[in-house]
XYZ file of C-alpha atoms in Angstrom:
585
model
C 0.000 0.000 0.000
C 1.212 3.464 -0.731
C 0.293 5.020 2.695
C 1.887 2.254 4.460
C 5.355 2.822 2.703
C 4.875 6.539 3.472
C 4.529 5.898 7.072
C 7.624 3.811 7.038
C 9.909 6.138 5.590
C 8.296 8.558 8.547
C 9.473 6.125 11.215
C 13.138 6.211 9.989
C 13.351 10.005 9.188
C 11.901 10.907 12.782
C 12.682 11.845 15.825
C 10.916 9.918 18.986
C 8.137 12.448 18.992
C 7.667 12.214 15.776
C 7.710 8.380 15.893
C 4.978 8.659 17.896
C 2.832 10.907 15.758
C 3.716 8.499 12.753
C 2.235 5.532 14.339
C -0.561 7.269 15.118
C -1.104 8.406 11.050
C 0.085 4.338 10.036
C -2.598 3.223 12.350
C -5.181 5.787 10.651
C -3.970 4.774 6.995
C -3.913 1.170 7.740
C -7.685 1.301 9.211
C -8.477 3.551 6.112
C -6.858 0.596 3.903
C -8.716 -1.917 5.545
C -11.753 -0.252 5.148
C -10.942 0.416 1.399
C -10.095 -3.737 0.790
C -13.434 -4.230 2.024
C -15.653 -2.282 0.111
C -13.577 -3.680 -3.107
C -14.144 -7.041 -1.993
C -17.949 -6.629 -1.213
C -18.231 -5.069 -4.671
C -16.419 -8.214 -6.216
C -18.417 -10.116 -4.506
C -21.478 -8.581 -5.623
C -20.357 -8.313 -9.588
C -19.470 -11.522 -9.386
C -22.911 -12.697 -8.283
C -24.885 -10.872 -11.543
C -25.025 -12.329 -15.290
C -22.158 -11.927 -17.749
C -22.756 -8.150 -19.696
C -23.112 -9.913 -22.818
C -25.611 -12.429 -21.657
C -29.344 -10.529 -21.386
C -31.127 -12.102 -18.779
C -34.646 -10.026 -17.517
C -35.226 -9.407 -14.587
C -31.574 -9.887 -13.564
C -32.543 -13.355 -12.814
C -29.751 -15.848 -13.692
C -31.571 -18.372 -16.112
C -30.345 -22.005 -15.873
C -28.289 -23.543 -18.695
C -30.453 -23.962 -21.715
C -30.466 -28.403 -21.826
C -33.024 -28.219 -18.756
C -34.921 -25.410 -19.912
C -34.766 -26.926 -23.530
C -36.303 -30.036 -21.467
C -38.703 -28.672 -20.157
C -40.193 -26.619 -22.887
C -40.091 -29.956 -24.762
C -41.839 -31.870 -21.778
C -44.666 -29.315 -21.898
C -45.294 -29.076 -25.169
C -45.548 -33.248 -25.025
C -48.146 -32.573 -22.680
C -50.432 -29.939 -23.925
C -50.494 -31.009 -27.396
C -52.262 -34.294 -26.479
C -55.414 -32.457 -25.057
C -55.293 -29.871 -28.075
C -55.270 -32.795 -30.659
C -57.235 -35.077 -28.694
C -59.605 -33.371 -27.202
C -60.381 -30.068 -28.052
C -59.939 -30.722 -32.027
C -61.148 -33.885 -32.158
C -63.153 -35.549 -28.920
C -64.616 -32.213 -27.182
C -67.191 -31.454 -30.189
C -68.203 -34.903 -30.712
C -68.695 -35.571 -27.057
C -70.707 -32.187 -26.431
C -72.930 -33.215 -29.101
C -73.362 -36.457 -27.957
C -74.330 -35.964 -24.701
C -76.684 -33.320 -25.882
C -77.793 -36.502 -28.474
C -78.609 -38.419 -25.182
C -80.789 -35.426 -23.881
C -82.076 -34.564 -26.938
C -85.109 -34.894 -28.951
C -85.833 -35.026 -32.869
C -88.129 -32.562 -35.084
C -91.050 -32.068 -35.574
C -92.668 -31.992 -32.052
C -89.718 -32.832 -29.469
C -91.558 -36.339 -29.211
C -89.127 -39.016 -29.640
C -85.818 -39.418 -28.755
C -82.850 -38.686 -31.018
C -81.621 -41.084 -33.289
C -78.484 -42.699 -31.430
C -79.342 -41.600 -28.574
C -79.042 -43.691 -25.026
C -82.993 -42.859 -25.021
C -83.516 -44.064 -28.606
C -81.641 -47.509 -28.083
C -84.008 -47.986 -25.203
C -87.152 -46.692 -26.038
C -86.834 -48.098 -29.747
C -89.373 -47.981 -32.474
C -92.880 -48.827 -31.697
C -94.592 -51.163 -33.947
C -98.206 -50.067 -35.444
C -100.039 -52.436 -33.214
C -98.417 -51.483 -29.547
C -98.061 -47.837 -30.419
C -100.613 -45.621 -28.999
C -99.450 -42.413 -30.310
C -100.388 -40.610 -33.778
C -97.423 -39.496 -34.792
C -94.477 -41.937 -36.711
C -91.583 -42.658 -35.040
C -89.632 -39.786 -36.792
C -86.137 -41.444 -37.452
C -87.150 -42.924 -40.820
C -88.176 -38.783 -42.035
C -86.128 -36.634 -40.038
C -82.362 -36.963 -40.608
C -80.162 -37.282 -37.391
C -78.830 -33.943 -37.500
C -82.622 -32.297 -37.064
C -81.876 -33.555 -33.285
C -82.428 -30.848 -30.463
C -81.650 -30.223 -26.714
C -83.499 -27.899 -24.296
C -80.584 -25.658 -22.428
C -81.944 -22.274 -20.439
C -85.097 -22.635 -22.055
C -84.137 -22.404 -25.676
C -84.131 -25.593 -27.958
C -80.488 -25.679 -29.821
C -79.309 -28.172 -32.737
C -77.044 -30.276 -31.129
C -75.051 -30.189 -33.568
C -74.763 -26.201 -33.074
C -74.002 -27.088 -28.921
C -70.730 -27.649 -29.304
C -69.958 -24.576 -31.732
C -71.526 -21.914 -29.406
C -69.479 -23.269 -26.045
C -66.446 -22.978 -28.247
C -67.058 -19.541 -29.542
C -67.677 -18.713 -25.937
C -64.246 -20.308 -24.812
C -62.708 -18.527 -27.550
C -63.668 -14.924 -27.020
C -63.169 -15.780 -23.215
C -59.480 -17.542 -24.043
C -58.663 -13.983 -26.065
C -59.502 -11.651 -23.261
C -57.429 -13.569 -20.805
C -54.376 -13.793 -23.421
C -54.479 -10.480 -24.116
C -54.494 -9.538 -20.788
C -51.437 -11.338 -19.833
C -48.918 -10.008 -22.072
C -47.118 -7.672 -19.216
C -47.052 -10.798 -17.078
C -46.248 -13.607 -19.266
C -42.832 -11.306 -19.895
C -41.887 -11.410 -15.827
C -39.916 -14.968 -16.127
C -41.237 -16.009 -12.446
C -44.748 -14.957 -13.231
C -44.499 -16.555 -16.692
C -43.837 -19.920 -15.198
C -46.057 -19.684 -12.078
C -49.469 -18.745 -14.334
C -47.822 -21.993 -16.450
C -48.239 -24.026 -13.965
C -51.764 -22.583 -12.834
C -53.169 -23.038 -16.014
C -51.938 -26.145 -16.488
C -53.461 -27.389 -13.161
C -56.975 -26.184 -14.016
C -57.062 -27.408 -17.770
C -56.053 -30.382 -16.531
C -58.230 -31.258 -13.837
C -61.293 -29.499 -15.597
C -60.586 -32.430 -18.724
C -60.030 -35.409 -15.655
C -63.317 -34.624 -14.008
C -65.124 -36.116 -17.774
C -64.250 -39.080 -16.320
C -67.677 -37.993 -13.823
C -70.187 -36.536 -15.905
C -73.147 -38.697 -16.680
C -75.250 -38.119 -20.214
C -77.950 -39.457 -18.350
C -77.794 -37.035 -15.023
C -79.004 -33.548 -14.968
C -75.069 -32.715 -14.318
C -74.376 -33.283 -18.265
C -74.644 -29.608 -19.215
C -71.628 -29.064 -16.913
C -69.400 -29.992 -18.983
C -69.910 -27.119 -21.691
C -68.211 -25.379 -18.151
C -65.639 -27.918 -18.800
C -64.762 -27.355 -22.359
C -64.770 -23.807 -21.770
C -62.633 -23.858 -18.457
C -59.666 -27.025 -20.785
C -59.819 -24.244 -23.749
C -59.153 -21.382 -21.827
C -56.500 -22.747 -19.661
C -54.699 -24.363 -22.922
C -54.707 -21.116 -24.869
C -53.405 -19.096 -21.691
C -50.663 -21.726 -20.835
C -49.210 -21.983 -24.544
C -48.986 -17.929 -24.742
C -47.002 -18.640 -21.494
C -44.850 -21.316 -23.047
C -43.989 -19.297 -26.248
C -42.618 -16.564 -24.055
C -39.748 -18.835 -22.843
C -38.462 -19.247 -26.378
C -36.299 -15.930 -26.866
C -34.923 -16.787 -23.377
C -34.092 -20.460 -24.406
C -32.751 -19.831 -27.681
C -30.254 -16.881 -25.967
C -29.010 -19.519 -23.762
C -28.379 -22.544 -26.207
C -24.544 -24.082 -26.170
C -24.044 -22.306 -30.004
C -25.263 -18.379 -28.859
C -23.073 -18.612 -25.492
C -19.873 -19.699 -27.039
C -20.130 -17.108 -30.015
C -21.054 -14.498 -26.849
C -18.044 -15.407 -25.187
C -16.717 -15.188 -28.433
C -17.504 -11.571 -29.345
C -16.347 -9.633 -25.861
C -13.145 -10.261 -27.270
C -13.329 -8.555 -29.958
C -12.459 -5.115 -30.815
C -14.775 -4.519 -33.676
C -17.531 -7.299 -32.981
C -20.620 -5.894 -35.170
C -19.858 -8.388 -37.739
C -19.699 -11.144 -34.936
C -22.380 -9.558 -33.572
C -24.674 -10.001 -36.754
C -23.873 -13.588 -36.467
C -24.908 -14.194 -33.064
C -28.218 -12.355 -34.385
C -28.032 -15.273 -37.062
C -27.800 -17.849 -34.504
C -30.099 -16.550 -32.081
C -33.003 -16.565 -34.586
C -31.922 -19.660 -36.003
C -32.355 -21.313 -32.261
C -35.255 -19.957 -32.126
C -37.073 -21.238 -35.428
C -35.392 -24.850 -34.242
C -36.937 -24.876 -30.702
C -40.472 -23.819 -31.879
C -40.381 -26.363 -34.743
C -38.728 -29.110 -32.798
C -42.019 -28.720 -30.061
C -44.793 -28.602 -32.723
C -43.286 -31.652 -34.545
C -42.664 -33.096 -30.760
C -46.401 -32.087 -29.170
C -47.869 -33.714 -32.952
C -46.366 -36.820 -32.196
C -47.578 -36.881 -28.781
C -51.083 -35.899 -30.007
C -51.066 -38.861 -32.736
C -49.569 -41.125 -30.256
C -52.636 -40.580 -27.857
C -55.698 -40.560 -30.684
C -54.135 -44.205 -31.856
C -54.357 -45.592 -27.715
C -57.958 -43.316 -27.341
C -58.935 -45.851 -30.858
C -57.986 -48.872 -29.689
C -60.040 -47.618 -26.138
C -63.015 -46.271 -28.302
C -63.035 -48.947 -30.568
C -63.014 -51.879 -27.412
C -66.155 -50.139 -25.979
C -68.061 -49.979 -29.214
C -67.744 -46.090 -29.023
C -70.129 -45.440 -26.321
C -70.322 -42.055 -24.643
C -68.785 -42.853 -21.412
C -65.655 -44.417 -23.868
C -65.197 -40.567 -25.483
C -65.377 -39.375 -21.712
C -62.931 -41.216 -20.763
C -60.953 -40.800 -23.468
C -60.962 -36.977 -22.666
C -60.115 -37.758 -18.886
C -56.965 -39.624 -20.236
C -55.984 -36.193 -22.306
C -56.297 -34.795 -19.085
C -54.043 -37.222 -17.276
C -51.480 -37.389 -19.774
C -51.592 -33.363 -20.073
C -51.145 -33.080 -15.868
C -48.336 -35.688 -15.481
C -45.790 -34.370 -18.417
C -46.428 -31.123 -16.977
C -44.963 -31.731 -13.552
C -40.982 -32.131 -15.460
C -41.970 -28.758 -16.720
C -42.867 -27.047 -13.546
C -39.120 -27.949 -12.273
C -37.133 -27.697 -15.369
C -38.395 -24.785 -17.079
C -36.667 -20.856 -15.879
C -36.422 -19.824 -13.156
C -35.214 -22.549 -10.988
C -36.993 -23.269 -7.225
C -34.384 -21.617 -5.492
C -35.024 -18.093 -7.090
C -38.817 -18.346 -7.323
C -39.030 -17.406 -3.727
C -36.342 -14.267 -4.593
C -40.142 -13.103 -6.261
C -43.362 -11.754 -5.120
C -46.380 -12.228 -6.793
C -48.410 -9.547 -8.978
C -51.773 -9.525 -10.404
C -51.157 -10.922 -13.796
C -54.712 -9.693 -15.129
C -54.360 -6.293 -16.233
C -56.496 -6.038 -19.676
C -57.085 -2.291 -19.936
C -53.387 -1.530 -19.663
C -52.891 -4.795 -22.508
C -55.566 -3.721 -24.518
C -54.543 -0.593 -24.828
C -51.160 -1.370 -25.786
C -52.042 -3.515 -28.971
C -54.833 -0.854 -30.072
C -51.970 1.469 -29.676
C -49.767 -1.457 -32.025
C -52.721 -1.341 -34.520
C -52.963 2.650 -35.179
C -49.036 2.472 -36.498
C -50.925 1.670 -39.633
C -49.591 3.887 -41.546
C -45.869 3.235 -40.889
C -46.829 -0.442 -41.300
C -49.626 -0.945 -43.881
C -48.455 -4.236 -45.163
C -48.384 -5.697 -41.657
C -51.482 -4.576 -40.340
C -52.990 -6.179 -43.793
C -51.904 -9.156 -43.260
C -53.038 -9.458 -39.648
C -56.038 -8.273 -41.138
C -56.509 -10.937 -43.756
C -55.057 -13.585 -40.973
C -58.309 -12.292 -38.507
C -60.143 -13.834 -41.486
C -57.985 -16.918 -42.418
C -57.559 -17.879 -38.695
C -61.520 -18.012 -38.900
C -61.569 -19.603 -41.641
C -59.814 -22.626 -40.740
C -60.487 -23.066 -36.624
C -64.393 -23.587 -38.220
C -63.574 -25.509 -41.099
C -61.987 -28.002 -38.849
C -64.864 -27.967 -35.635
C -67.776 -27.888 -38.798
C -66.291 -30.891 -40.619
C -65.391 -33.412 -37.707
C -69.397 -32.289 -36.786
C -70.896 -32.958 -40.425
C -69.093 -36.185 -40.039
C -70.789 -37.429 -36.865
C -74.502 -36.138 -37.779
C -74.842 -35.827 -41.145
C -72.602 -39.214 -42.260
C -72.985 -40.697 -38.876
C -69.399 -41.679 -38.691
C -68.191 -44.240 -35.478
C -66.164 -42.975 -33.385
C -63.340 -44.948 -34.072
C -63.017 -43.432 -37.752
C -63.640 -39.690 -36.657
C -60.201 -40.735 -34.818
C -58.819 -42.129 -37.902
C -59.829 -38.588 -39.210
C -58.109 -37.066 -36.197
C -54.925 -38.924 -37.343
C -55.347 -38.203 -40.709
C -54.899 -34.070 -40.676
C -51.964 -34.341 -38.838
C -50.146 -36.470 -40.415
C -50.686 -35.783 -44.314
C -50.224 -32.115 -42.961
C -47.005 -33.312 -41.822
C -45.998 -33.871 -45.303
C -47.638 -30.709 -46.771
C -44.949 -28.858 -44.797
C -42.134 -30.270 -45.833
C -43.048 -30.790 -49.757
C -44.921 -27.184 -50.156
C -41.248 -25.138 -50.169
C -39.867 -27.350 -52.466
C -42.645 -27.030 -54.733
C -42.640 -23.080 -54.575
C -38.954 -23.372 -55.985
C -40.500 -25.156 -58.951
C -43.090 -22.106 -59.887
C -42.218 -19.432 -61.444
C -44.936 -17.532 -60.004
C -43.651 -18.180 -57.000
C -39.866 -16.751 -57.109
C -38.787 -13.341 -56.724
C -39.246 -11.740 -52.916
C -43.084 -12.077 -53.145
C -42.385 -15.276 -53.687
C -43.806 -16.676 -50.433
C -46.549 -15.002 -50.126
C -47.589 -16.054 -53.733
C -47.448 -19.373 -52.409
C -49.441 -18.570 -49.191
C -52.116 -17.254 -51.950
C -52.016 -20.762 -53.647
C -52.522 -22.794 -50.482
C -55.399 -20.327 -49.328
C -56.855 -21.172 -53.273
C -56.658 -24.873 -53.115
C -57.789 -24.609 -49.885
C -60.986 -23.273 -50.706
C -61.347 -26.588 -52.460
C -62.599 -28.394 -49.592
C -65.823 -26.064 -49.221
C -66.551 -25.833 -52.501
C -66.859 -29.252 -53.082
C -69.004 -30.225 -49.573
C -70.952 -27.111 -51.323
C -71.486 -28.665 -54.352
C -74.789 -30.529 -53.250
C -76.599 -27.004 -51.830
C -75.993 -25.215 -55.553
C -75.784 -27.868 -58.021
C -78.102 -30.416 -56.621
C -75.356 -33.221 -56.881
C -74.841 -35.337 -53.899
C -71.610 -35.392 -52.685
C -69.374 -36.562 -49.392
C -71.990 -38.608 -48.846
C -69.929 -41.584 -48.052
C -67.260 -42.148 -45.402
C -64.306 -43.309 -48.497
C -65.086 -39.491 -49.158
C -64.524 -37.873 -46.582
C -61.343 -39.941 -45.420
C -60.027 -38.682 -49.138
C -61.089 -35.164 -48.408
C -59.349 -34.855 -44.825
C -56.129 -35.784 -46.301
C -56.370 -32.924 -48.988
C -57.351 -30.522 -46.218
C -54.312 -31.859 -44.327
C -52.165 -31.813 -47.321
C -53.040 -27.608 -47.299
C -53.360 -26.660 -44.052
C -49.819 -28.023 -42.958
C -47.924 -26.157 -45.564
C -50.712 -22.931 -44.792
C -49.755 -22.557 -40.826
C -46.187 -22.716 -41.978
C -46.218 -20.442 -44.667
C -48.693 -17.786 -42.309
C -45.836 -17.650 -40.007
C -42.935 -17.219 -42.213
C -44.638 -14.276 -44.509
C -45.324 -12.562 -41.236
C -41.881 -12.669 -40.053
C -40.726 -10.999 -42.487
C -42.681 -8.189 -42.118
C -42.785 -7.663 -37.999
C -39.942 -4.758 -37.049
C -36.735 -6.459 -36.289
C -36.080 -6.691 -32.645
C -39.799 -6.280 -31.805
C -40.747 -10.012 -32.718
C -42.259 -10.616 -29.213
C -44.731 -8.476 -28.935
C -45.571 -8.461 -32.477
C -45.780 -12.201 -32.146
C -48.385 -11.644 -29.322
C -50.915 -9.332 -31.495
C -50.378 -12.215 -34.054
C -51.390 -14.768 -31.503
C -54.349 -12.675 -30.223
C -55.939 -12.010 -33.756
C -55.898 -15.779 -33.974
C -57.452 -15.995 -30.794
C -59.898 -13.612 -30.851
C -61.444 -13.976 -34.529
C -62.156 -17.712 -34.101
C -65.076 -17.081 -32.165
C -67.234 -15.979 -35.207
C -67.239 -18.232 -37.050
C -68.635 -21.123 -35.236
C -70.799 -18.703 -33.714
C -72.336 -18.401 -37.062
C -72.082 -21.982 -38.245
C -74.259 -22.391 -34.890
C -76.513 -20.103 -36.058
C -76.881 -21.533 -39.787
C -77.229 -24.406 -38.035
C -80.032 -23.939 -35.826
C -82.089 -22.263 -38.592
C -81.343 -24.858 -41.430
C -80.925 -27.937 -39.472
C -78.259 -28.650 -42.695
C -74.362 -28.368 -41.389
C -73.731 -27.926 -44.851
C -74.692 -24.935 -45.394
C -71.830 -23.576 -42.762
C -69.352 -24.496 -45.703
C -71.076 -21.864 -47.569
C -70.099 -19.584 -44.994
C -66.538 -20.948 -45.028
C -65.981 -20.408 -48.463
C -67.298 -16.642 -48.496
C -64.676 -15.856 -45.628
C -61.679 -17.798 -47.306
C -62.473 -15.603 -50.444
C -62.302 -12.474 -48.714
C -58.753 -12.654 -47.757
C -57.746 -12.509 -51.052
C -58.381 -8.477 -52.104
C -56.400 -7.937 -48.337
C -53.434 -10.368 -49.498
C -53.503 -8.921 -52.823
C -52.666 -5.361 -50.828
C -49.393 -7.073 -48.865
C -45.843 -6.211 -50.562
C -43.269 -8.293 -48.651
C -40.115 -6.182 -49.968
C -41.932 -2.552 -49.215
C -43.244 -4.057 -45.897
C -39.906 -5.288 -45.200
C -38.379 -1.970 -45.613
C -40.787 0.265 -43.994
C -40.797 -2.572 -40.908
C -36.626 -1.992 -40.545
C -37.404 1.186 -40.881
C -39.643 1.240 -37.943
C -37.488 -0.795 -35.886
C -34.666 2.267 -35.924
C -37.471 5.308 -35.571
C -39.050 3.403 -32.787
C -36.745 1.381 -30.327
C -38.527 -1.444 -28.353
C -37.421 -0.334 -24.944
């Protein structure tokens, strides 16, 4: 130290009086020394304890190495997927209308039972000579989709039941997303209101395992359905927020980090750990999509062989949707430990109110009116409001036609379940290579030229279940038809939610993907509510599911003047553009 030599060369220079005064100044410098070591060392101690500079971590909370997180994203999205396949795509419509079926009762009059119905298998059809009643046993004239069910003192088509209690989960599902964006971005709140709605989705898809068609109790479970639905939209808006974390913190980002403080000019470095970064992120959200379909194909072919052993009974589907439940509670519990942050700093937290949808609403109305800095993106969100619709109701209006209208078993409206999936799978992987093929689909529109043409051959599907209500021609009228047909709608909608997210990215502000991912998320959310509503509707009045294809078709074709209006290059620009006027903060 420099005051202790100078206190030295006192000591030896000095008199004894002077010897005396120097101690007296080395005992002052050495206590000032002291004093000094210790507030370096508490400050090295306390550096030492935050995040590398170059490693952005929010909340200065240190998130765990990215193989458990990676885990546990994975685990989760094994789990979820099963009841979104399972059940709410596939089981939850045909089950609401079924136990509707069982409580139902067939035009004209509300006399009989409805045609494979508990009631109808034990009431049966009266022969001439035992039958008191003047009216024919309607089954033979009234087709089994003119069924209905008395709920709060209004007769419904049952086969419109199931589409109103998912348009109310849906608008319900997009005011609780969009409420949540502020919290899903806290990394401890973000994992707690995981785990929450992973609890109650869960349990509120086990407790089918208690419902009875033939107690008063049945109606419950639209509560249910509503409750699974809005827990499993909540909890995946709170799993896709982990992914920017997740792919910062992959083996490939760190050591190219570690890579670039050592640099003196690192913005060409940096650019590559941009590179990397996004890459990691496009792997992590494929790799769980392609991970949660497998899961959800893994389950329907188990819920078959179930539904197929018990001869596709009601209490079989019930159970089958308890067992989505189980399945979706049990691979959620390596999750709860595995995901960011770790137990140790979730009590470092406390706990806000995660709800706050004046402050979230505001913020994406506030997104919306940059409209004129961002045409092309706002027109495509526009046009997805619209696709989005399109093709949440095409999917719930179809699996319904096929249960009513052809009177499919069970066990091949699963095989239809597996189906989609799977041939959409392939669509995928087989639609870019195709695009590189057409002409019309090169250049820097190129993708969206080829979002266009999946949209167009899309619209194939309605237009030929709609051939029968303009032409007069009967078609899908057999089950070999409508096997054929969910394999082409399969084939398209695959390659469509790829391409839909890929034209989008390229037109969201750079460095602003999360919150521009959100608004993308919550005009999903929040326009698949009106279409089934209406379908419901068409339904109820027409006591013909076919005519919702109509309906289908007319919104499909809409999106095309909007589309027509999106430039990818000029939306590109003007989005980069943005990104430097307006700094996400």
């Amino acid at each position: 130290m420099v005051s202790f030599t100078a206190g030295s060369a006192m000591i030896m220079a000095s008199d004894k009086d002077q010897l005396v005064v120097a101690e007296e100044h080395f005992e002052t410098d050495e206590e000032e020394a002291a004093s000094a070591d210790k507030e370096e060392l508490d400050t090295l101690l306390v550096s030492s304890l935050h995040p590398p500079k170059f490693i952005v971590v929010e909340n200065h909370s240190v998130e765990p190495r990215a193989p458990w997180g990676l885990w546990g994203f994975y685990s989760y999205s094994f789990a979820s997927e099963v009841f979104a396949i399972v059940s709410a795509s596939l089981f939850l419509p045909i089950t609401l209308e079924q136990l509707a079926r069982d409580n139902g009762y067939t035009l004209p009059g509300h006399e009989w039972p409805c045609s494979g119905s508990l009631k109808s298998a034990s009431v049966g059809h009266p022969s001439a000579s035992t039958s008191t009643s003047p009216l024919p046993h309607p089954s033979s004239t009234i087709s089994a989709a003119s069924c209905e069910v008395k709920l709060l003192g209004a007769w419904l088509d049952t086969a419109s039941f199931p589409l109103y209690v998912f348009s109310i989960s849906v608008v319900l599902q997009a005011l609780v997303v969009a409420s949540l964006g502020d919290a899903a971005d806290n990394p401890f709140m973000r994992k707690l209101l995981l785990i929450f709605f992973a609890a109650i989705g869960s349990l509120s898809g086990m407790l089918f395992f208690f419902l009875d068609s033939t107690s008063s109790t049945w109606s419950l479970s639209a509560v249910l359905s509503i409750i699974a639905n809005v827990a499993l939209g909540a909890s995946g808006v709170c799993l896709n927020s982990f992914i920017p974390n997740l792919a910062k913190t992959t083996p490939k980002v760190l050591e190219a980090k570690s890579e670039l403080i050592t640099l003196s000019s690192p913005t060409e470095d940096d650019e590559h750990v941009k590179t990397l970064i996004s890459n990691a992120t496009a792997d992590i959200s494929s790799n769980g999509v392609a991970l949660g379909c497998g899961s959800g194909i893994m389950a329907l072919c188990l819920s078959m062989l179930w539904i197929t052993s018990h001869g596709g009974s009601t209490d079989s589907l019930r159970w089958a949707i308890g067992f989505s439940g189980i399945w979706w509670a049990l691979f959620s519990i390596p999750a709860a430990f595995l995901l960011p942050p770790n137990r140790t700093s979730l009590f470092c937290h406390h706990i806000v109110n995660p709800f706050n949808p004046t402050k979230s609403c505001t913020r994406y109305f506030n997104m919306i009116r940059q409209y004129k800095q961002l045409k092309n993106t706002i027109r495509f969100l526009m046009a997805w409001f619209l696709l989005s619709d399109a093709f949440a109701t095409l999917t719930s209006t179809s699996i319904l036609f096929a249960k009513t209208t052809l009177e499919m078993s069970p066990s091949h409206l699963i095989l239809i379940g597996v189906i989609v999936p799977t041939t959409g799978i392939l669509g995928a992987l087989l639609a870019p290579r195709i695009q590189k093929r057409l002409t019309y689909c090169a250049g820097l529109n190129g993708s969206l030229n080829m979002f266009k043409l999946l949209i167009a051959a899309s619209c194939l599907v309605p237009c030929y279940v709609s051939i029968t209500l303009i032409f007069g021609v009967p078609v899908l009228t057999t089950e070999a038809e409508m096997f054929v047909l969910a394999g082409v709608f399969g084939l398209f909608y695959g390659a469509f939610q790829s391409y839909a997210r890929s034209v989008y990215a390229e037109l969201i502000p750079p460095g602003q993907e999360a919150k521009w991912y959100a608004l993308y998320s919550i005009t999903d959310k929040s326009s698949s509510f009106f279409g089934p509503l209406v379908v419901g509707v068409i339904a109820d009045y027409s006591h013909n599911i076919r005519y919702g294809f109509l309906f289908i078709l007319v919104v499909l074709l809409l999106s095309f003047p909007i589309l027509n209006g999106v430039d990818v290059p000029s939306g590109k620009l003007k989005a980069e553009e943005f990104s430097r006027s307006n700094p996400d903060k």
